[in-house]
PDB file of N, CA, C and O in Angstrom:
ATOM      1  N   UNK A   1       5.317   3.305  29.320  1.00  0.00           N
ATOM      2  CA  UNK A   1       6.258   3.122  28.225  1.00  0.00           C
ATOM      3  C   UNK A   1       5.659   2.785  26.882  1.00  0.00           C
ATOM      4  O   UNK A   1       4.872   1.966  26.785  1.00  0.00           O
ATOM      5  N   UNK A   2       6.129   3.712  25.948  1.00  0.00           N
ATOM      6  CA  UNK A   2       5.755   3.249  24.725  1.00  0.00           C
ATOM      7  C   UNK A   2       5.970   2.157  23.943  1.00  0.00           C
ATOM      8  O   UNK A   2       7.198   1.720  24.048  1.00  0.00           O
ATOM      9  N   UNK A   3       5.107   1.136  23.233  1.00  0.00           N
ATOM     10  CA  UNK A   3       5.500   0.089  22.490  1.00  0.00           C
ATOM     11  C   UNK A   3       5.161   0.391  21.196  1.00  0.00           C
ATOM     12  O   UNK A   3       4.413   1.155  20.771  1.00  0.00           O
ATOM     13  N   UNK A   4       6.348   0.040  20.253  1.00  0.00           N
ATOM     14  CA  UNK A   4       6.240   0.209  19.089  1.00  0.00           C
ATOM     15  C   UNK A   4       6.007  -1.044  18.086  1.00  0.00           C
ATOM     16  O   UNK A   4       6.457  -2.086  18.310  1.00  0.00           O
ATOM     17  N   UNK A   5       5.649  -0.693  16.934  1.00  0.00           N
ATOM     18  CA  UNK A   5       5.650  -1.683  15.844  1.00  0.00           C
ATOM     19  C   UNK A   5       6.408  -1.087  14.689  1.00  0.00           C
ATOM     20  O   UNK A   5       6.433   0.186  14.571  1.00  0.00           O
ATOM     21  N   UNK A   6       7.123  -2.087  13.972  1.00  0.00           N
ATOM     22  CA  UNK A   6       8.075  -1.511  12.947  1.00  0.00           C
ATOM     23  C   UNK A   6       7.566  -2.191  11.671  1.00  0.00           C
ATOM     24  O   UNK A   6       7.164  -3.321  11.573  1.00  0.00           O
ATOM     25  N   UNK A   7       8.180  -1.710  10.484  1.00  0.00           N
ATOM     26  CA  UNK A   7       7.915  -2.072   9.253  1.00  0.00           C
ATOM     27  C   UNK A   7       9.271  -1.839   8.467  1.00  0.00           C
ATOM     28  O   UNK A   7       9.778  -0.635   8.584  1.00  0.00           O
ATOM     29  N   UNK A   8       9.541  -2.703   7.533  1.00  0.00           N
ATOM     30  CA  UNK A   8      10.580  -2.159   6.501  1.00  0.00           C
ATOM     31  C   UNK A   8       9.994  -2.152   5.073  1.00  0.00           C
ATOM     32  O   UNK A   8       9.014  -2.886   4.818  1.00  0.00           O
ATOM     33  N   UNK A   9      10.401  -1.150   4.439  1.00  0.00           N
ATOM     34  CA  UNK A   9       9.582  -0.917   3.300  1.00  0.00           C
ATOM     35  C   UNK A   9      10.554  -0.583   2.208  1.00  0.00           C
ATOM     36  O   UNK A   9      11.618   0.239   2.320  1.00  0.00           O
ATOM     37  N   UNK A  10      10.640  -1.311   1.087  1.00  0.00           N
ATOM     38  CA  UNK A  10      11.365  -1.002  -0.207  1.00  0.00           C
ATOM     39  C   UNK A  10      11.129   0.445  -0.972  1.00  0.00           C
ATOM     40  O   UNK A  10      10.017   0.704  -0.944  1.00  0.00           O
ATOM     41  N   UNK A  11      12.148   1.140  -1.045  1.00  0.00           N
ATOM     42  CA  UNK A  11      11.886   2.407  -1.562  1.00  0.00           C
ATOM     43  C   UNK A  11      12.422   2.639  -3.169  1.00  0.00           C
ATOM     44  O   UNK A  11      13.675   2.137  -3.238  1.00  0.00           O
ATOM     45  N   UNK A  12      11.535   2.989  -3.917  1.00  0.00           N
ATOM     46  CA  UNK A  12      12.170   3.363  -5.261  1.00  0.00           C
ATOM     47  C   UNK A  12      12.688   4.598  -5.295  1.00  0.00           C
ATOM     48  O   UNK A  12      12.078   5.583  -4.929  1.00  0.00           O
ATOM     49  N   UNK A  13      13.843   4.784  -5.975  1.00  0.00           N
ATOM     50  CA  UNK A  13      14.707   6.007  -6.059  1.00  0.00           C
ATOM     51  C   UNK A  13      13.830   7.107  -6.539  1.00  0.00           C
ATOM     52  O   UNK A  13      13.854   8.289  -6.136  1.00  0.00           O
ATOM     53  N   UNK A  14      13.187   6.795  -7.729  1.00  0.00           N
ATOM     54  CA  UNK A  14      12.362   7.851  -8.350  1.00  0.00           C
ATOM     55  C   UNK A  14      10.878   8.289  -7.594  1.00  0.00           C
ATOM     56  O   UNK A  14      10.238   9.345  -8.018  1.00  0.00           O
ATOM     57  N   UNK A  15      10.557   7.438  -6.524  1.00  0.00           N
ATOM     58  CA  UNK A  15       9.295   7.726  -5.945  1.00  0.00           C
ATOM     59  C   UNK A  15       9.585   7.746  -4.411  1.00  0.00           C
ATOM     60  O   UNK A  15       8.537   7.622  -3.686  1.00  0.00           O
ATOM     61  N   UNK A  16      10.732   8.128  -3.875  1.00  0.00           N
ATOM     62  CA  UNK A  16      10.842   8.052  -2.410  1.00  0.00           C
ATOM     63  C   UNK A  16      10.047   8.933  -1.612  1.00  0.00           C
ATOM     64  O   UNK A  16       9.487   8.621  -0.798  1.00  0.00           O
ATOM     65  N   UNK A  17       9.724  10.365  -2.176  1.00  0.00           N
ATOM     66  CA  UNK A  17       8.822  11.130  -1.390  1.00  0.00           C
ATOM     67  C   UNK A  17       7.520  10.684  -1.330  1.00  0.00           C
ATOM     68  O   UNK A  17       6.926  10.544  -0.155  1.00  0.00           O
ATOM     69  N   UNK A  18       7.070  10.168  -2.368  1.00  0.00           N
ATOM     70  CA  UNK A  18       5.634   9.762  -2.565  1.00  0.00           C
ATOM     71  C   UNK A  18       5.382   8.379  -1.624  1.00  0.00           C
ATOM     72  O   UNK A  18       4.449   8.585  -0.981  1.00  0.00           O
ATOM     73  N   UNK A  19       6.340   7.625  -1.540  1.00  0.00           N
ATOM     74  CA  UNK A  19       6.280   6.413  -0.795  1.00  0.00           C
ATOM     75  C   UNK A  19       6.267   6.766   0.684  1.00  0.00           C
ATOM     76  O   UNK A  19       5.499   6.527   1.486  1.00  0.00           O
ATOM     77  N   UNK A  20       7.234   7.453   1.082  1.00  0.00           N
ATOM     78  CA  UNK A  20       7.308   8.046   2.481  1.00  0.00           C
ATOM     79  C   UNK A  20       6.133   8.957   2.836  1.00  0.00           C
ATOM     80  O   UNK A  20       5.625   8.871   4.211  1.00  0.00           O
ATOM     81  N   UNK A  21       5.779   9.815   2.289  1.00  0.00           N
ATOM     82  CA  UNK A  21       4.500  10.579   2.352  1.00  0.00           C
ATOM     83  C   UNK A  21       3.307   9.653   2.659  1.00  0.00           C
ATOM     84  O   UNK A  21       2.583   9.827   3.637  1.00  0.00           O
ATOM     85  N   UNK A  22       2.927   8.720   1.769  1.00  0.00           N
ATOM     86  CA  UNK A  22       2.130   7.867   1.784  1.00  0.00           C
ATOM     87  C   UNK A  22       2.002   6.955   3.276  1.00  0.00           C
ATOM     88  O   UNK A  22       1.019   6.832   4.021  1.00  0.00           O
ATOM     89  N   UNK A  23       3.329   6.591   3.649  1.00  0.00           N
ATOM     90  CA  UNK A  23       3.276   5.858   4.860  1.00  0.00           C
ATOM     91  C   UNK A  23       3.099   6.648   6.255  1.00  0.00           C
ATOM     92  O   UNK A  23       2.753   6.371   7.093  1.00  0.00           O
ATOM     93  N   UNK A  24       3.923   7.879   6.006  1.00  0.00           N
ATOM     94  CA  UNK A  24       3.549   8.891   6.981  1.00  0.00           C
ATOM     95  C   UNK A  24       2.348   9.388   7.218  1.00  0.00           C
ATOM     96  O   UNK A  24       1.785   9.753   8.466  1.00  0.00           O
ATOM     97  N   UNK A  25       1.372   9.440   6.407  1.00  0.00           N
ATOM     98  CA  UNK A  25      -0.006   9.644   6.483  1.00  0.00           C
ATOM     99  C   UNK A  25      -0.695   8.562   7.182  1.00  0.00           C
ATOM    100  O   UNK A  25      -1.851   8.877   7.826  1.00  0.00           O
ATOM    101  N   UNK A  26      -0.206   7.478   7.354  1.00  0.00           N
ATOM    102  CA  UNK A  26      -0.738   6.284   8.216  1.00  0.00           C
ATOM    103  C   UNK A  26      -0.368   6.331   9.433  1.00  0.00           C
ATOM    104  O   UNK A  26      -0.366   5.399  10.247  1.00  0.00           O
ATOM    105  N   UNK A  27       0.640   7.204   9.949  1.00  0.00           N
ATOM    106  CA  UNK A  27       1.219   7.376  11.193  1.00  0.00           C
ATOM    107  C   UNK A  27       2.588   6.783  11.439  1.00  0.00           C
ATOM    108  O   UNK A  27       3.145   6.725  12.493  1.00  0.00           O
ATOM    109  N   UNK A  28       3.350   6.348  10.389  1.00  0.00           N
ATOM    110  CA  UNK A  28       4.565   5.749  10.439  1.00  0.00           C
ATOM    111  C   UNK A  28       5.458   6.867  10.539  1.00  0.00           C
ATOM    112  O   UNK A  28       5.378   7.978   9.721  1.00  0.00           O
ATOM    113  N   UNK A  29       6.714   6.650  11.379  1.00  0.00           N
ATOM    114  CA  UNK A  29       7.704   7.578  11.432  1.00  0.00           C
ATOM    115  C   UNK A  29       8.829   6.903  10.786  1.00  0.00           C
ATOM    116  O   UNK A  29       9.485   5.873  11.218  1.00  0.00           O
ATOM    117  N   UNK A  30       9.590   7.793  10.007  1.00  0.00           N
ATOM    118  CA  UNK A  30      11.045   7.221   9.453  1.00  0.00           C
ATOM    119  C   UNK A  30      12.105   7.196  10.540  1.00  0.00           C
ATOM    120  O   UNK A  30      12.250   8.050  11.048  1.00  0.00           O
ATOM    121  N   UNK A  31      12.408   5.993  10.487  1.00  0.00           N
ATOM    122  CA  UNK A  31      13.745   5.848  11.428  1.00  0.00           C
ATOM    123  C   UNK A  31      15.022   5.754  10.921  1.00  0.00           C
ATOM    124  O   UNK A  31      15.977   6.456  11.106  1.00  0.00           O
ATOM    125  N   UNK A  32      15.087   5.076   9.795  1.00  0.00           N
ATOM    126  CA  UNK A  32      16.437   4.976   8.892  1.00  0.00           C
ATOM    127  C   UNK A  32      16.278   4.483   7.486  1.00  0.00           C
ATOM    128  O   UNK A  32      15.061   3.702   7.302  1.00  0.00           O
ATOM    129  N   UNK A  33      17.103   4.995   6.515  1.00  0.00           N
ATOM    130  CA  UNK A  33      17.171   4.304   5.392  1.00  0.00           C
ATOM    131  C   UNK A  33      18.429   3.844   4.929  1.00  0.00           C
ATOM    132  O   UNK A  33      19.609   4.370   5.393  1.00  0.00           O
ATOM    133  N   UNK A  34      18.559   2.506   4.560  1.00  0.00           N
ATOM    134  CA  UNK A  34      19.662   2.018   4.244  1.00  0.00           C
ATOM    135  C   UNK A  34      19.846   1.300   2.901  1.00  0.00           C
ATOM    136  O   UNK A  34      18.947   1.255   2.213  1.00  0.00           O
ATOM    137  N   UNK A  35      20.904   1.170   2.220  1.00  0.00           N
ATOM    138  CA  UNK A  35      21.063   0.793   0.872  1.00  0.00           C
ATOM    139  C   UNK A  35      20.583  -0.732   0.826  1.00  0.00           C
ATOM    140  O   UNK A  35      20.506  -1.653   1.692  1.00  0.00           O
ATOM    141  N   UNK A  36      19.874  -0.995  -0.229  1.00  0.00           N
ATOM    142  CA  UNK A  36      19.424  -2.148  -0.700  1.00  0.00           C
ATOM    143  C   UNK A  36      20.476  -3.121  -1.183  1.00  0.00           C
ATOM    144  O   UNK A  36      21.804  -2.829  -1.268  1.00  0.00           O
ATOM    145  N   UNK A  37      20.074  -4.208  -1.972  1.00  0.00           N
ATOM    146  CA  UNK A  37      20.991  -5.053  -2.596  1.00  0.00           C
ATOM    147  C   UNK A  37      21.721  -4.524  -3.911  1.00  0.00           C
ATOM    148  O   UNK A  37      22.584  -5.058  -4.190  1.00  0.00           O
ATOM    149  N   UNK A  38      21.111  -3.426  -4.670  1.00  0.00           N
ATOM    150  CA  UNK A  38      21.539  -2.745  -5.538  1.00  0.00           C
ATOM    151  C   UNK A  38      21.802  -1.442  -5.437  1.00  0.00           C
ATOM    152  O   UNK A  38      20.651  -0.641  -4.743  1.00  0.00           O
ATOM    153  N   UNK A  39      22.342  -0.398  -6.130  1.00  0.00           N
ATOM    154  CA  UNK A  39      22.392   0.769  -5.950  1.00  0.00           C
ATOM    155  C   UNK A  39      20.936   1.643  -6.199  1.00  0.00           C
ATOM    156  O   UNK A  39      20.752   2.890  -5.775  1.00  0.00           O
ATOM    157  N   UNK A  40      19.891   1.006  -7.029  1.00  0.00           N
ATOM    158  CA  UNK A  40      18.714   1.603  -7.325  1.00  0.00           C
ATOM    159  C   UNK A  40      17.859   1.267  -6.118  1.00  0.00           C
ATOM    160  O   UNK A  40      16.674   2.075  -6.164  1.00  0.00           O
ATOM    161  N   UNK A  41      18.169   0.516  -5.284  1.00  0.00           N
ATOM    162  CA  UNK A  41      17.342   0.287  -4.267  1.00  0.00           C
ATOM    163  C   UNK A  41      17.674   0.717  -2.857  1.00  0.00           C
ATOM    164  O   UNK A  41      18.853   0.602  -2.459  1.00  0.00           O
ATOM    165  N   UNK A  42      16.608   1.012  -2.182  1.00  0.00           N
ATOM    166  CA  UNK A  42      17.043   1.463  -0.645  1.00  0.00           C
ATOM    167  C   UNK A  42      15.806   0.920  -0.084  1.00  0.00           C
ATOM    168  O   UNK A  42      14.732   0.410  -0.102  1.00  0.00           O
ATOM    169  N   UNK A  43      16.058   0.779   1.464  1.00  0.00           N
ATOM    170  CA  UNK A  43      15.209   0.137   2.327  1.00  0.00           C
ATOM    171  C   UNK A  43      15.035   1.071   3.561  1.00  0.00           C
ATOM    172  O   UNK A  43      15.776   1.531   4.104  1.00  0.00           O
ATOM    173  N   UNK A  44      13.553   1.333   3.739  1.00  0.00           N
ATOM    174  CA  UNK A  44      13.198   2.392   4.874  1.00  0.00           C
ATOM    175  C   UNK A  44      12.801   1.395   6.029  1.00  0.00           C
ATOM    176  O   UNK A  44      12.151   0.551   5.910  1.00  0.00           O
ATOM    177  N   UNK A  45      13.255   1.902   7.204  1.00  0.00           N
ATOM    178  CA  UNK A  45      12.565   1.306   8.598  1.00  0.00           C
ATOM    179  C   UNK A  45      11.910   2.402   9.122  1.00  0.00           C
ATOM    180  O   UNK A  45      12.233   3.409   9.297  1.00  0.00           O
ATOM    181  N   UNK A  46      10.488   1.793   9.389  1.00  0.00           N
ATOM    182  CA  UNK A  46       9.676   2.826  10.001  1.00  0.00           C
ATOM    183  C   UNK A  46       9.082   2.500  11.210  1.00  0.00           C
ATOM    184  O   UNK A  46       9.012   1.140  11.555  1.00  0.00           O
ATOM    185  N   UNK A  47       8.503   3.175  12.107  1.00  0.00           N
ATOM    186  CA  UNK A  47       7.843   2.916  13.414  1.00  0.00           C
ATOM    187  C   UNK A  47       6.601   3.642  13.410  1.00  0.00           C
ATOM    188  O   UNK A  47       6.598   4.843  13.023  1.00  0.00           O
ATOM    189  N   UNK A  48       5.797   3.174  14.379  1.00  0.00           N
ATOM    190  CA  UNK A  48       4.629   3.781  14.963  1.00  0.00           C
ATOM    191  C   UNK A  48       4.325   3.197  16.297  1.00  0.00           C
ATOM    192  O   UNK A  48       4.377   1.878  16.407  1.00  0.00           O
ATOM    193  N   UNK A  49       3.614   4.117  17.193  1.00  0.00           N
ATOM    194  CA  UNK A  49       3.118   3.528  18.481  1.00  0.00           C
ATOM    195  C   UNK A  49       2.286   2.388  18.326  1.00  0.00           C
ATOM    196  O   UNK A  49       1.341   2.591  17.512  1.00  0.00           O
ATOM    197  N   UNK A  50       2.299   1.338  19.126  1.00  0.00           N
ATOM    198  CA  UNK A  50       1.306   0.551  18.970  1.00  0.00           C
ATOM    199  C   UNK A  50      -0.007   0.948  19.599  1.00  0.00           C
ATOM    200  O   UNK A  50      -0.012   1.836  20.589  1.00  0.00           O
ATOM    201  N   UNK A  51      -1.320   0.622  19.096  1.00  0.00           N
ATOM    202  CA  UNK A  51      -2.437   1.163  19.838  1.00  0.00           C
ATOM    203  C   UNK A  51      -2.592   0.763  21.301  1.00  0.00           C
ATOM    204  O   UNK A  51      -2.173  -0.474  21.621  1.00  0.00           O
ATOM    205  N   UNK A  52      -3.094   1.498  22.285  1.00  0.00           N
ATOM    206  CA  UNK A  52      -3.195   1.276  23.550  1.00  0.00           C
ATOM    207  C   UNK A  52      -4.452   0.288  23.590  1.00  0.00           C
ATOM    208  O   UNK A  52      -5.592   0.560  23.002  1.00  0.00           O
ATOM    209  N   UNK A  53      -4.538  -0.621  24.677  1.00  0.00           N
ATOM    210  CA  UNK A  53      -5.531  -1.374  24.713  1.00  0.00           C
ATOM    211  C   UNK A  53      -6.580  -1.031  25.691  1.00  0.00           C
ATOM    212  O   UNK A  53      -6.440  -0.206  26.577  1.00  0.00           O
TER     213      UNK A  53
END
């Protein structure tokens, strides 16, 4: 069974693609984007497999 690690990342509306591309190049997969505390903010939830020991 795959074990995962997760991270939440604040997204700036004007730089969403660059932020997600940066995390994606490190092996993170986008799970969901939800609204932040105000309309200009979004929060991304990402996951990637834990390294096997």
